[in-house]
Coordinates of C-alpha atoms in Angstrom, one line a residue:
M20 CA 58.5 17.6 16.0
R21 CA 57.4 14.0 15.5
L22 CA 54.9 14.4 18.4
K23 CA 53.6 17.7 17.2
L24 CA 53.0 16.2 13.7
L25 CA 51.2 13.1 15.1
A26 CA 48.9 15.4 17.2
T27 CA 48.1 17.4 14.2
L28 CA 47.3 14.4 12.3
M29 CA 45.0 13.0 15.0
A30 CA 43.2 16.4 15.2
F31 CA 42.2 15.9 11.7
G32 CA 41.4 12.2 12.0
F33 CA 44.4 10.7 10.0
A34 CA 46.1 8.9 12.9
A35 CA 47.6 5.6 11.8
G36 CA 45.2 2.7 11.9
T37 CA 42.2 4.7 12.5
A38 CA 39.3 5.7 10.1
Q39 CA 39.0 9.3 9.2
A40 CA 37.1 11.0 12.1
V41 CA 35.6 14.0 10.4
V42 CA 33.0 13.6 7.7
T43 CA 33.9 15.5 4.5
Q44 CA 31.9 16.4 1.6
K45 CA 33.7 13.9 -0.7
M46 CA 32.8 11.2 1.9
I47 CA 29.1 12.1 1.6
D48 CA 29.3 12.4 -2.3
D49 CA 30.7 8.7 -2.2
D50 CA 28.2 7.5 0.4
A51 CA 26.1 5.4 -2.0
G52 CA 29.0 3.2 -2.9
E53 CA 30.6 3.1 0.6
T54 CA 29.8 0.0 2.9
K55 CA 31.3 1.0 6.2
D56 CA 29.4 4.2 6.8
V57 CA 25.8 5.4 6.2
L58 CA 26.4 9.3 6.1
S59 CA 23.2 10.4 4.7
W60 CA 19.3 10.0 4.7
G61 CA 18.8 8.0 1.6
M62 CA 22.1 6.0 1.8
G63 CA 23.7 8.5 -0.6
S64 CA 22.3 12.0 -1.2
Q65 CA 20.5 11.0 -4.5
G66 CA 18.3 8.8 -2.3
Q67 CA 18.4 5.4 -4.1
R68 CA 18.8 3.4 -0.8
F69 CA 20.9 0.8 -2.7
S70 CA 23.8 -0.9 -1.1
P71 CA 26.6 -2.8 -3.0
L72 CA 26.7 -5.3 0.0
K73 CA 25.9 -8.9 -1.0
Q74 CA 27.0 -11.1 1.9
V75 CA 23.3 -11.2 2.9
N76 CA 21.5 -12.6 0.1
A77 CA 18.6 -15.0 -0.7
Q78 CA 20.7 -18.1 0.2
S79 CA 22.4 -16.8 3.3
I80 CA 19.6 -14.8 4.8
K81 CA 18.1 -17.8 6.7
K82 CA 21.1 -17.2 9.1
L83 CA 20.2 -13.5 9.7
V84 CA 19.6 -13.1 13.4
P85 CA 19.6 -10.2 16.0
A86 CA 23.1 -8.9 16.9
W87 CA 21.7 -6.5 19.4
S88 CA 18.7 -4.1 20.2
F89 CA 18.5 -0.8 22.0
S90 CA 15.4 0.7 23.6
F91 CA 14.9 4.5 23.5
G92 CA 13.3 4.1 27.0
G93 CA 11.1 6.4 29.0
E94 CA 7.4 7.0 28.2
K95 CA 8.1 8.7 24.9
Q96 CA 7.4 5.5 22.8
R97 CA 5.5 6.6 19.7
G98 CA 6.1 7.3 16.0
Q99 CA 9.7 6.3 15.4
E100 CA 10.4 7.2 11.7
S101 CA 14.2 7.7 12.0
Q102 CA 16.9 6.4 9.7
P103 CA 20.1 5.7 11.5
V104 CA 23.3 7.3 10.2
I105 CA 26.7 5.5 10.9
H106 CA 30.4 6.7 11.1
N107 CA 33.5 6.2 13.1
G108 CA 32.1 3.3 15.2
K109 CA 28.9 5.0 16.2
M110 CA 25.4 4.9 15.2
F111 CA 23.3 8.2 15.5
V112 CA 19.6 7.7 15.7
T113 CA 16.9 10.1 16.4
G114 CA 13.7 9.3 18.3
S115 CA 10.3 10.8 18.9
Y116 CA 10.1 14.1 20.9
S117 CA 13.3 15.4 19.3
R118 CA 15.8 13.1 20.9
I119 CA 19.0 11.7 19.5
F120 CA 21.1 8.7 20.7
A121 CA 24.8 7.8 19.9
L122 CA 25.3 4.1 20.1
D123 CA 28.3 1.8 19.7
I124 CA 27.7 0.0 16.4
K125 CA 29.3 -3.3 17.7
T126 CA 27.5 -3.6 20.9
G127 CA 24.5 -1.2 21.0
A128 CA 25.8 0.4 24.2
K129 CA 24.6 3.9 24.7
L130 CA 27.5 6.5 24.4
W131 CA 25.3 9.6 25.0
K132 CA 21.9 11.0 24.6
Y133 CA 20.6 14.5 23.8
E134 CA 16.9 15.5 24.6
H135 CA 15.9 18.7 23.1
R136 CA 13.9 20.8 25.5
L137 CA 10.4 21.3 23.8
P138 CA 8.0 24.0 24.8
E139 CA 4.4 23.3 25.6
G140 CA 2.9 24.9 22.5
I141 CA 4.3 22.7 19.6
M142 CA 1.9 21.9 16.9
P143 CA 3.3 19.1 14.7
C144 CA 0.8 18.0 12.1
C145 CA 1.5 14.2 12.0
D146 CA 2.9 12.9 15.4
V147 CA 6.0 13.6 17.4
I148 CA 8.4 12.0 15.0
N149 CA 11.9 12.7 13.7
R150 CA 13.2 11.2 10.4
G151 CA 17.0 11.3 11.2
A152 CA 20.1 13.4 11.3
A153 CA 23.0 14.6 9.1
L154 CA 26.7 14.2 9.6
F155 CA 29.3 16.7 8.6
D156 CA 32.9 17.3 10.0
N157 CA 32.7 16.2 13.7
L158 CA 29.0 17.2 13.9
V159 CA 25.7 15.3 14.0
I160 CA 22.9 17.7 13.1
F161 CA 19.1 17.3 13.4
M162 CA 15.8 19.3 13.3
T163 CA 13.3 19.7 16.2
L164 CA 9.5 19.8 16.7
D165 CA 9.9 23.5 17.7
A166 CA 11.5 24.4 14.4
Q167 CA 15.1 24.6 15.4
I168 CA 18.3 23.0 14.0
V169 CA 20.8 21.5 16.7
A170 CA 24.4 20.5 15.9
L171 CA 26.2 18.3 18.4
D172 CA 29.6 17.0 18.8
Q173 CA 29.7 13.4 17.5
T174 CA 31.9 12.3 20.4
T175 CA 30.5 14.0 23.3
G176 CA 27.0 14.9 22.5
D177 CA 27.5 18.6 23.5
V178 CA 25.8 21.3 21.6
V179 CA 28.2 23.2 19.2
W180 CA 25.4 25.4 17.7
K181 CA 21.8 25.9 17.7
E182 CA 19.6 28.0 15.3
K183 CA 15.9 28.7 15.1
I184 CA 14.2 28.2 11.8
E185 CA 10.8 29.6 12.4
D186 CA 8.4 30.6 15.2
Y187 CA 6.8 27.4 16.5
A188 CA 3.8 29.5 17.6
S189 CA 2.9 30.0 13.9
G190 CA 2.4 26.2 13.5
A191 CA 5.9 25.7 12.1
S192 CA 7.8 22.4 13.0
A193 CA 10.8 20.5 11.7
S194 CA 11.3 16.7 11.5
A195 CA 13.1 15.9 8.3
A196 CA 16.7 14.7 8.1
P197 CA 18.9 17.6 6.9
L198 CA 20.9 17.3 3.6
I199 CA 24.6 18.0 3.1
A200 CA 25.3 19.1 -0.5
G201 CA 28.2 21.0 -1.9
G202 CA 29.4 21.9 1.6
L203 CA 26.0 23.4 2.6
L204 CA 23.4 22.4 5.1
L205 CA 20.1 22.3 3.3
T206 CA 16.8 22.1 5.3
G207 CA 13.0 22.5 4.8
I208 CA 10.1 23.4 7.1
S209 CA 6.8 21.9 8.1
G210 CA 3.5 23.4 8.9
G211 CA 1.5 23.8 5.7
E212 CA -1.8 23.0 7.5
F213 CA -1.2 26.2 9.5
G214 CA -0.4 28.4 6.5
V215 CA 3.3 28.3 7.1
V216 CA 5.1 29.3 3.8
G217 CA 7.5 26.6 2.5
R218 CA 11.1 27.3 1.9
V219 CA 14.5 25.7 1.5
E220 CA 17.5 27.2 3.4
A221 CA 21.2 26.7 3.0
R222 CA 23.5 27.2 5.9
N223 CA 27.1 26.7 6.8
P224 CA 27.0 23.3 8.5
K225 CA 30.0 24.1 10.9
T226 CA 28.3 27.3 12.2
G227 CA 24.6 27.4 11.3
Q228 CA 25.0 30.7 9.5
L229 CA 22.5 31.3 6.8
V230 CA 23.9 31.3 3.2
W231 CA 20.6 31.6 1.2
S232 CA 16.9 31.0 1.4
R233 CA 14.4 30.1 -1.3
P234 CA 10.7 30.3 -0.7
T235 CA 8.5 27.7 -2.5
V236 CA 5.4 29.8 -2.8
E237 CA 5.2 32.2 -5.7
G238 CA 5.7 36.0 -4.8
H239 CA 8.0 35.5 -1.8
M240 CA 11.4 37.0 -2.0
G241 CA 14.6 34.9 -1.8
Y242 CA 17.8 36.0 0.0
T243 CA 21.5 35.6 0.2
Y244 CA 23.5 36.3 3.4
D245 CA 27.0 37.6 4.0
A246 CA 29.4 36.3 6.8
D247 CA 27.9 39.0 9.1
G248 CA 24.3 37.8 8.6
N249 CA 23.3 40.8 6.5
K250 CA 20.7 39.6 3.8
K251 CA 20.5 40.7 0.2
E252 CA 17.6 40.2 -2.1
N253 CA 17.9 37.3 -4.6
G254 CA 14.7 37.6 -6.5
I255 CA 11.2 36.5 -5.8
S256 CA 10.0 32.9 -6.5
G257 CA 8.1 32.8 -9.7
T258 CA 5.9 35.8 -10.7
L259 CA 3.6 37.6 -8.1
N260 CA 0.0 36.7 -8.5
K261 CA 0.6 34.6 -11.8
S262 CA -0.8 31.5 -10.3
W263 CA -2.5 32.7 -6.9
A264 CA -5.5 34.8 -6.5
G265 CA -5.3 37.9 -4.3
D266 CA -3.3 37.6 -1.1
L267 CA -3.6 33.9 -0.5
W268 CA 0.1 33.5 -1.6
K269 CA 1.1 35.2 1.7
T270 CA 0.0 32.1 3.7
G271 CA 0.3 29.6 0.8
G272 CA 1.8 26.4 2.5
A273 CA 3.7 24.3 0.1
T274 CA 6.1 23.4 3.0
T275 CA 9.2 21.2 2.2
W276 CA 8.6 19.0 5.1
L277 CA 10.2 15.8 4.0
G278 CA 13.7 17.3 3.2
G279 CA 15.5 16.9 -0.2
T280 CA 17.9 14.8 -2.3
Y281 CA 21.0 16.1 -4.2
D282 CA 22.8 14.9 -7.4
A283 CA 26.4 15.9 -7.7
K284 CA 26.1 15.2 -11.5
T285 CA 23.5 18.0 -12.0
G286 CA 24.5 20.3 -9.1
L287 CA 20.8 20.4 -8.1
A288 CA 19.0 19.8 -4.9
Y289 CA 15.5 18.5 -5.4
F290 CA 12.8 19.3 -2.8
G291 CA 9.2 18.3 -2.9
T292 CA 6.6 20.8 -1.8
G293 CA 3.4 20.1 0.2
N294 CA -0.2 21.2 -0.3
P295 CA -1.3 24.7 -0.9
A296 CA -3.1 26.3 2.1
P297 CA -5.9 26.4 2.6
W298 CA -7.2 22.9 1.2
N299 CA -10.3 24.7 0.1
S300 CA -9.3 25.1 -3.6
H301 CA -12.2 27.3 -4.8
L302 CA -10.6 30.1 -2.8
R303 CA -7.4 30.0 -4.8
K304 CA -8.0 29.8 -8.6
G305 CA -4.9 29.0 -10.6
D306 CA -2.1 26.5 -10.4
N307 CA -0.8 27.8 -7.0
L308 CA 3.0 27.4 -7.8
F309 CA 5.1 25.9 -6.4
S310 CA 2.9 23.8 -4.3
C311 CA 2.6 19.9 -4.9
S312 CA 5.7 20.2 -7.0
T313 CA 9.3 19.0 -7.3
V314 CA 11.7 22.2 -7.3
A315 CA 15.2 21.9 -8.6
I316 CA 17.5 24.5 -6.8
D317 CA 21.0 25.4 -8.0
I318 CA 22.8 25.0 -4.7
K319 CA 25.4 27.7 -5.7
T320 CA 22.8 30.4 -6.2
G321 CA 19.7 29.5 -4.4
Q322 CA 17.7 29.9 -7.6
I323 CA 15.0 27.5 -8.7
K324 CA 16.3 26.1 -12.1
W325 CA 13.1 24.1 -12.9
H326 CA 10.0 22.9 -11.4
Y327 CA 7.4 20.4 -12.2
Q328 CA 3.9 20.5 -10.6
N329 CA 2.3 17.1 -10.0
T330 CA -1.0 18.4 -8.8
P331 CA -1.9 21.9 -10.0
N332 CA -4.6 23.6 -8.0
D333 CA -4.7 20.8 -5.4
A334 CA -8.0 20.1 -3.8
W335 CA -7.2 16.8 -2.0
D336 CA -4.0 17.5 0.2
F337 CA -1.9 15.6 -2.4
D338 CA 1.4 16.8 -1.1
G339 CA 4.2 16.7 -3.6
A340 CA 6.8 16.5 -0.9
N341 CA 7.9 12.8 -1.6
E342 CA 11.5 12.3 -2.6
F343 CA 12.8 12.7 -6.1
V344 CA 15.4 9.8 -6.6
T345 CA 17.9 10.3 -9.4
F346 CA 19.3 7.5 -11.6
D347 CA 20.4 6.8 -15.1
M348 CA 18.0 5.7 -17.9
D349 CA 18.6 5.6 -21.6
G350 CA 21.8 7.6 -21.3
K351 CA 20.2 10.4 -19.3
R352 CA 20.3 11.5 -15.8
V353 CA 16.7 11.4 -14.6
G354 CA 14.6 11.2 -11.5
G355 CA 11.7 9.1 -10.2
K356 CA 8.9 10.2 -7.7
A357 CA 6.0 8.2 -6.4
D358 CA 3.5 11.0 -5.6
R359 CA 0.7 11.1 -3.0
N360 CA -1.6 11.5 -5.9
G361 CA -1.1 7.9 -7.0
F362 CA 0.9 8.6 -10.1
F363 CA 4.7 7.7 -10.4
Y364 CA 6.7 10.4 -12.5
V365 CA 9.9 10.3 -14.3
N366 CA 11.6 13.7 -15.1
D367 CA 14.8 14.7 -16.8
A368 CA 16.9 15.6 -13.7
E369 CA 18.6 18.4 -15.7
T370 CA 15.6 20.1 -17.2
G371 CA 12.4 18.8 -15.5
K372 CA 10.9 17.6 -18.6
L373 CA 8.3 14.9 -18.0
L374 CA 9.5 11.6 -19.6
N375 CA 6.9 9.2 -18.1
A376 CA 3.9 9.1 -15.8
F377 CA 1.7 6.2 -14.8
P378 CA -0.4 5.0 -11.9
F379 CA 1.2 2.8 -9.2
V380 CA -1.9 2.3 -7.2
K381 CA -5.1 0.6 -8.6
K382 CA -7.8 3.2 -7.9
I383 CA -7.4 6.9 -8.8
T384 CA -10.6 9.0 -9.1
W385 CA -9.4 12.7 -9.3
A386 CA -7.7 12.3 -12.8
T387 CA -7.8 9.8 -15.6
G388 CA -4.1 10.2 -16.4
I389 CA -1.2 12.5 -17.0
D390 CA -0.8 14.0 -20.4
L391 CA 2.8 13.4 -21.4
K392 CA 2.8 16.3 -23.9
T393 CA 1.6 18.9 -21.5
G394 CA 2.6 17.3 -18.3
R395 CA -0.7 18.1 -16.9
P396 CA -3.3 15.8 -15.3
N397 CA -6.6 15.1 -17.0
F398 CA -8.8 16.2 -14.2
V399 CA -12.2 14.5 -13.4
A400 CA -14.1 17.8 -12.8
E401 CA -16.9 16.2 -10.7
N402 CA -14.2 14.9 -8.2
R403 CA -13.4 18.2 -6.7
A404 CA -15.3 19.1 -3.5
G405 CA -17.7 21.9 -3.8
D406 CA -17.7 25.5 -2.8
P407 CA -19.4 25.8 0.7
T408 CA -20.8 29.2 -0.2
A409 CA -23.0 27.5 -2.7
S410 CA -24.7 25.4 0.0
A411 CA -28.0 26.4 1.6
D412 CA -26.5 27.2 4.9
H413 CA -22.9 28.2 3.6
S414 CA -21.4 25.7 6.1
K415 CA -20.4 22.8 4.0
G416 CA -19.7 22.1 0.3
K417 CA -20.6 19.1 -1.7
S418 CA -18.7 16.0 -0.5
V419 CA -16.9 13.7 -2.9
F420 CA -15.3 10.4 -2.7
T421 CA -11.5 10.6 -3.8
A422 CA -8.9 7.9 -4.1
P423 CA -6.3 7.9 -3.0
S424 CA -7.0 9.5 0.3
F425 CA -5.0 12.4 1.4
L426 CA -2.6 10.0 3.1
G427 CA -1.5 9.1 -0.4
G428 CA -0.6 6.3 -2.8
K429 CA 2.8 6.8 -1.0
N430 CA 3.5 9.3 1.8
Q431 CA 6.6 9.8 3.9
M432 CA 8.0 6.3 3.7
P433 CA 10.9 6.4 1.2
M434 CA 11.3 4.0 -1.7
A435 CA 14.3 2.4 -3.1
Y436 CA 16.0 2.0 -6.7
S437 CA 18.2 -0.8 -7.7
P438 CA 20.7 -0.2 -10.4
A439 CA 21.0 -3.9 -10.8
T440 CA 17.3 -4.7 -11.5
K441 CA 16.5 -1.2 -12.8
L442 CA 13.4 -1.3 -10.7
F443 CA 11.9 1.0 -7.9
Y444 CA 10.5 -0.6 -4.8
V445 CA 7.5 1.4 -3.7
P446 CA 5.7 1.2 -0.4
S447 CA 2.0 1.7 -1.7
N448 CA -1.4 2.0 -0.1
E449 CA -5.0 1.6 -1.4
W450 CA -7.5 3.8 0.3
G451 CA -9.9 6.6 -0.4
M452 CA -11.7 9.3 1.5
D453 CA -14.9 11.4 1.6
I454 CA -13.9 15.1 1.4
W455 CA -15.8 18.3 1.6
N456 CA -14.9 22.0 1.9
E457 CA -15.8 24.3 4.8
P458 CA -15.4 28.2 5.3
V459 CA -12.0 29.2 6.6
T460 CA -10.0 32.2 7.5
Y461 CA -6.3 32.5 8.4
K462 CA -5.3 32.9 12.1
K463 CA -1.6 32.6 13.1
G464 CA -1.0 29.2 14.8
A465 CA -4.5 27.9 14.0
A466 CA -5.4 25.1 11.6
Y467 CA -5.8 26.6 8.2
M468 CA -7.5 23.9 6.1
G469 CA -11.1 24.6 5.2
A470 CA -11.9 21.0 4.6
G471 CA -13.3 18.0 6.4
F472 CA -12.6 14.3 5.5
T473 CA -13.2 10.7 6.5
I474 CA -10.6 8.0 5.5
K475 CA -12.2 4.9 4.0
T476 CA -10.8 1.4 3.5
P477 CA -11.3 -0.3 0.1
G478 CA -13.0 -3.2 1.5
E479 CA -11.8 -6.2 3.6
G480 CA -8.7 -6.9 1.4
P481 CA -5.1 -5.6 2.0
I482 CA -4.5 -1.9 2.3
G483 CA -0.8 -2.0 1.7
A484 CA 1.6 -3.5 -0.9
L485 CA 5.2 -3.3 -1.7
R486 CA 5.5 -3.0 -5.4
A487 CA 8.3 -3.4 -7.8
V488 CA 7.9 -0.8 -10.5
N489 CA 9.6 -0.4 -13.8
P490 CA 10.1 3.5 -14.5
K491 CA 10.5 3.0 -18.1
T492 CA 7.5 0.9 -18.9
G493 CA 5.3 1.8 -16.1
K494 CA 4.6 -1.9 -15.3
I495 CA 4.3 -3.3 -11.8
V496 CA 6.6 -6.3 -12.0
W497 CA 5.5 -7.9 -8.7
E498 CA 3.9 -6.9 -5.5
V499 CA 3.8 -8.3 -1.8
P500 CA 0.4 -7.3 -0.3
N501 CA 0.0 -6.3 3.4
N502 CA -3.2 -6.0 5.5
A503 CA -2.2 -2.8 7.2
P504 CA -1.1 0.3 5.4
L505 CA 2.7 0.5 4.8
W506 CA 4.3 3.4 6.4
G507 CA 8.1 2.4 6.6
G508 CA 10.9 2.8 4.0
V509 CA 12.7 0.4 1.8
L510 CA 16.2 -0.8 1.3
T511 CA 17.6 -2.8 -1.7
T512 CA 21.0 -4.5 -2.1
A513 CA 23.4 -6.1 -4.5
G514 CA 22.5 -9.3 -2.8
N515 CA 19.4 -9.1 -4.8
L516 CA 17.2 -8.3 -1.7
V517 CA 14.6 -5.8 -0.8
F518 CA 14.0 -5.0 3.0
W519 CA 11.1 -3.2 4.4
G520 CA 8.9 -3.1 7.5
T521 CA 5.2 -3.5 8.3
P522 CA 3.0 -1.8 11.0
E523 CA 2.3 -5.3 12.4
G524 CA 6.0 -5.4 13.6
F525 CA 7.8 -7.3 10.9
L526 CA 11.0 -6.4 9.1
K527 CA 10.7 -8.5 5.8
A528 CA 13.0 -9.3 3.1
A529 CA 12.1 -10.5 -0.6
D530 CA 13.9 -11.5 -3.7
A531 CA 14.4 -8.3 -5.6
T532 CA 13.7 -9.9 -9.0
T533 CA 10.7 -12.1 -8.1
G534 CA 9.2 -10.6 -4.8
K535 CA 9.3 -14.0 -3.0
V536 CA 9.5 -13.3 0.7
V537 CA 12.6 -15.1 1.9
W538 CA 12.8 -13.9 5.6
E539 CA 11.0 -11.9 8.3
F540 CA 11.5 -11.0 12.0
Q541 CA 9.0 -9.7 14.5
T542 CA 10.4 -6.5 16.1
G543 CA 7.6 -6.1 18.7
S544 CA 6.2 -2.9 17.4
G545 CA 5.2 -1.4 14.0
V546 CA 8.1 -0.4 11.7
V547 CA 7.5 2.9 10.2
A548 CA 11.1 3.7 9.4
P549 CA 13.6 2.7 6.5
P550 CA 16.2 0.1 7.1
V551 CA 19.9 0.6 6.3
T552 CA 22.8 -1.8 6.0
Y553 CA 26.5 -1.5 6.4
D554 CA 29.7 -3.5 7.0
I555 CA 31.8 -4.0 10.2
D556 CA 35.1 -5.9 9.9
G557 CA 33.9 -7.8 6.9
E558 CA 30.4 -8.7 8.4
Q559 CA 27.2 -7.1 6.8
Y560 CA 24.7 -5.7 9.2
V561 CA 21.0 -4.7 8.7
A562 CA 19.4 -2.2 11.0
V563 CA 16.0 -0.7 11.5
V564 CA 14.1 1.4 14.0
S565 CA 10.8 0.0 15.3
G566 CA 8.0 1.9 16.9
W567 CA 4.4 2.4 15.7
G568 CA 3.0 5.9 15.2
G569 CA 2.9 8.7 12.6
A570 CA -0.1 9.9 10.7
V571 CA -2.2 6.8 10.3
P572 CA -3.2 6.3 13.8
L573 CA -3.9 10.0 14.2
W574 CA -5.8 10.6 10.9
G575 CA -6.5 7.3 9.5
G576 CA -10.3 7.1 10.2
D577 CA -11.6 3.6 9.4
V578 CA -8.1 2.6 8.8
A579 CA -6.9 3.7 12.2
K580 CA -9.7 1.7 13.8
K581 CA -8.7 -1.4 11.8
V582 CA -5.2 -1.3 13.2
S583 CA -5.9 0.0 16.7
F584 CA -4.5 -3.2 18.1
L585 CA -1.0 -2.3 17.2
E586 CA 1.3 -1.3 20.1
Q587 CA 3.6 1.7 20.3
G588 CA 7.4 1.2 20.9
G589 CA 10.7 2.6 20.3
S590 CA 13.9 0.6 19.7
V591 CA 16.6 0.0 17.2
W592 CA 17.2 -3.7 16.0
V593 CA 20.5 -4.8 14.4
F594 CA 21.0 -8.0 12.5
K595 CA 23.9 -10.0 11.2
L596 CA 24.5 -13.5 9.9
V597 CA 25.2 -16.0 12.6
K598 CA 28.5 -17.9 12.3

């Protein structure tokens, strides 16, 4: 009887002297305050990327040295944007081309590797990247460039289940880290540049079975699903044709390509939505909901509780997909978002009401500001590209210079928030673009943009800057400039430190209060991924993935030429204090 009981306990991960082997929803809910695990993208589902660890601080950091490094190997060394997740003595880290590795957290030894078999016809917009995995039960779950979700056994790497999200031949792909919330697996979809319609899906994380789906373009039907997979209508999103002209909503984009955050205090998941399709805005009169927005979804019902649109009738590819990070301010639960369009927004996390909005980059030409009463931008009418049919040969509309560029004041690189300093740390970029409209028609699997562009540098000065932003006052408290654009994420800690990477290959740390850089290390390739920190046996570790790539070298124009000397790579670096 004793042996039988022990076997039962071990099956559930409760054997004496061992950590709990399976990941529970409560563990994920507590992830932000836990130091021994990193269970979710964002180091907590609300996405603050703040750790209570303080062994590494401004005084001790001079002793921070490499503990180990692991190379992803092969010829697939490009675009490494992954945030590692850590549990039960293992680090799970995804690599480019839809690969995932399980590593021993103490030594870096490879425990197993899974390489997803990709078809020839994948069409990822912005490199062959992957941003990380989710953990639940005994599974590690990630998404692939051919728009599938794969769940693997954490111990063996064996496939437990695999589900198709969308047909990759339509231009769909998936590269975001999934989100576990309320016992559900929440995922988005990429492909807005191909007319793929955005949506958020909820699944049973143990089986992959759909629970509900919620489209993020007005006019499309949402569904719930029973245990047998039968679907039932759950109401359309918005009101048909209220903010879209004609049939363009059918291929309207607004994809949820960065994934989402979740706040257990509100019960809402927050997903940012991308650009409307096509880019050519004169074709789609109206606000084009729910593109370039934050949508707050009740995870129990799959209904949109509120939305806030950052860029109505977008004409500049100012995706609103950036993360919505929840925090406490003035006795309210609120959320902060640094948008591609150059403005930082603070919304009530329960209702979506706009509380503050201010620029976090120096040059914005498309709007003069955000009206806090209406929540709408004050557009600069002449900064919208012209209708190509108004030109002499109907081939190209009036070109305009716009700042920021479509690569954004901030793009995929996640920011961090410190409850200690009450500041956001935002990786920001200063650049512009010439943009013009062109004739366009939809064809499945073909680019559906209707615009041309050229990225411009602001001069010979720095492009990037890590900025400490006060969400209440709108003031930039300090900044650390960087010659190349910043494309990696940020980590902040109770040790009063901020960590971030640069395309030049450095992982850096600064005093969170003053911005004084106190440490840096050359990783050998550009850092375009967010760092994490965790504790092993009383020692604090810091980890980051290194490997230059992503959208900048593909779409960066003058900027891409400026940083063409940067080398690709693919490795994980782990640091600890030397004794």
